[in-house]
C-alpha angles and dihedrals in degrees: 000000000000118000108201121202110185136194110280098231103172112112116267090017114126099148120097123209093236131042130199088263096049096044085056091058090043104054080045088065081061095258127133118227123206110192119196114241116276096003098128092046098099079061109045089255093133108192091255095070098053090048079056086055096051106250117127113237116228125186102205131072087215099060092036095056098022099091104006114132094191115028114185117211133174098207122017122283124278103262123217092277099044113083135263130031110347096248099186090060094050086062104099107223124269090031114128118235114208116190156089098306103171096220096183112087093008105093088143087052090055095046089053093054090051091043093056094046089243122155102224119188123184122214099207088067104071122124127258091247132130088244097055103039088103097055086042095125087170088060093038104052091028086056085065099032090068095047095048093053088055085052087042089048095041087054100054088031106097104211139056116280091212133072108253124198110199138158090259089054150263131347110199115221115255111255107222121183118195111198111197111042097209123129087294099049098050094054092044083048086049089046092046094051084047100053089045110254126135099248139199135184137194132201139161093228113076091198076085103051093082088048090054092045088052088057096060088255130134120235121233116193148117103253099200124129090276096062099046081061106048110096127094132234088252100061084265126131114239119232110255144226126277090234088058092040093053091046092048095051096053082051087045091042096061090038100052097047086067090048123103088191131030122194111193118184104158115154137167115193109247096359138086113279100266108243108254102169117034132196097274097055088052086059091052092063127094122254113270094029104130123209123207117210105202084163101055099102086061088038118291131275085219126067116231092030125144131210107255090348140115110218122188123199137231086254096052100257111145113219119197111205095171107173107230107004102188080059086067094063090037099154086058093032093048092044094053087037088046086051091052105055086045081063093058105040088056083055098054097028119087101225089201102053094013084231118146104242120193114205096196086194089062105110081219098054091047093056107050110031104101096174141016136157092010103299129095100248111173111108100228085056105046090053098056089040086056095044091054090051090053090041085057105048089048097057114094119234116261122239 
């Protein structure tokens, strides 16, 4: 059985979907691994490593894809109007695709996979249980992203984060506040405290106000019913009223305008990044804060941020918008995401025929198989698409 791990050729994107060590296991498991040329370069993997490893290096897409049964991404495949080569047509059918598809908002994506018969699994989908915390690529690649926005706000940021103390006199610590305390803001919480700075957090789940509190951090939030209430099944926050919403930006309101840095990390799965910081608490700020806006390539938590971009305000506040910022600490980020995909690879692959093997009863399985056999099959999918189709039927013709 060929494993195929291709170029990533999407903007922004250094991180590769195998690393040497994991080739190694693979090829233990009895699988042969072809690498494209120069995949593994945006994060210091040279050919020659992976050769080492025991891969075979190939230079063309073509002959990578083409008869590949598992291929190994780390964002989805390049579709027919995309530029460069069509990655999705190159799949054979029946092959199975593993990545971070990005299902939401790419309905044409899905279709494709279906189309070309291609079994596409998503690894953001997996589910928040024990068994599936090492194949967890959202936790692996949030957890530095995180770390890497307190290094991106302590960059642009020009003072010192920690209290000094010289002969010409005091330097104040820097105050930091992290709003969301998911993966990413923990461990922006944990590299602010590091680096020296007093720092707060907000959430609207209270399970994480003990863990804020742990990491020498002080918790900002409106403790009314509503909050005690507004966290998922799955580990999620909810998104709240807009009675609690009103009621938390007047608390959030007071707190940021006494902030030097602002982390912002709010996500809800499928949906816009919920704003969090409008225009009028930038200006709040004092010249020369800096906000980092983990959330701008779903929207933005911040108003007035920009995709890949560093805005800076009439009033002298610096916003970070850096598309994919795992992607900006690739050779960390590929190695944990590599990990991940060994784990499940180990899951789906029988160790005594190295045949892939499918338990459609395996909570995993069920959650992160988006096609197979041609047709769209997660359930979250086949509704909307049913719901467009109906959408669609229903809408009367234009003149």
């Amino acid at each position: 059985m060929k494993i195929a791990i291709p170029k990533e050729r999407r903007p922004n994107e250094r991180r590769v979907a195998a690393s040497p060590e994991t080739v190694k296991k693979l090829k233990g498991l009895g699988l042969d691994v072809v690498v494209e040329s120069g995949a593994g370069i945006g994060a210091a993997y040279p050919d020659r490593a992976y050769v080492e490893a025991g891969a075979v290096i190939e230079t063309e897409p073509a002959a990578v894809f083409g008869d590949a049964d598992i291929v190994l991404k780390v964002q989805r495949p390049l579709g027919m109007a995309e530029g460069g080569p069509d990655e999705v047509h190159l799949l054979k059918p029946g092959a199975i695709l593993i990545g971070i598809l990005a299902p939401y908002g790419s309905s044409e994506a899905l279709k494709a996979y279906a189309k070309a018969k291609v079994t596409a699994i998503s690894m953001e989908l997996m589910p928040r249980i024990t068994r599936a915390q090492a194949m967890d690529v959202l936790s692996s690649q949030a957890n530095l992203a995180g770390y890497r926005a307190v290094l991106d706000a302590a960059n642009e940021f020009g003072r010192a984060f920690p209290m000094m103390m010289t002969a010409a006199g005091t330097v104040p610590p820097a105050r930091c506040l992290v709003m969301g305390v998911g993966v990413a803001g923990l461990q922006a919480i944990a590299t602010a405290r590091r680096l020296g700075a007093v720092v707060s957090a907000t959430d609207v789940r209270p399970a994480v106000k003990e863990q804020v509190k742990s990491l020498g951090a002080t918790f900002v939030a409106v403790e009314d019913d509503e909050f005690r209430q507004a966290e998922t099944k799955g580990g999620y926050a909810k998104e709240m009223s807009a009675a609690y919403q009103a009621k938390q930006a007047i608390l959030i309101a007071d707190t940021i305008k006494k902030q030097d840095i602002v982390i912002t990390t709010a996500l809800i799965p499928g949906r816009k990044a919920p704003i969090l910081i409008n225009s009028e608490m930038v200006s709040s700020m004092k010249p020369g804060s800096v906000i980092v806006d983990l959330a701008v390539e779903q929207g933005g938590n911040v108003e007035g941020s920009r995709k890949g971009k560093i805005i800076i305000t009439p009033g002298g506040v610096k916003i970070v918008g850096h598309l994919n910022v795992p992607s900006r600490i690739a050779i960390d980020a590929s190695a944990l995401y590599a990990r991940n995909l060994l784990k499940l690879i180990e899951l789906i692959v029988d160790q005594k025929t190295g045949n892939v093997v499918l338990d459609w009863d395996d909570e995993i399985i069920k959650a992160t198989v988006l096609t197979h056999e041609g047709r769209i099959i997660h359930p979250a999918f086949v509704e909307a698409e049913a719901a467009a189709t109906t959408s669609a039927a229903s809408t009367p013709p234009t003149a």
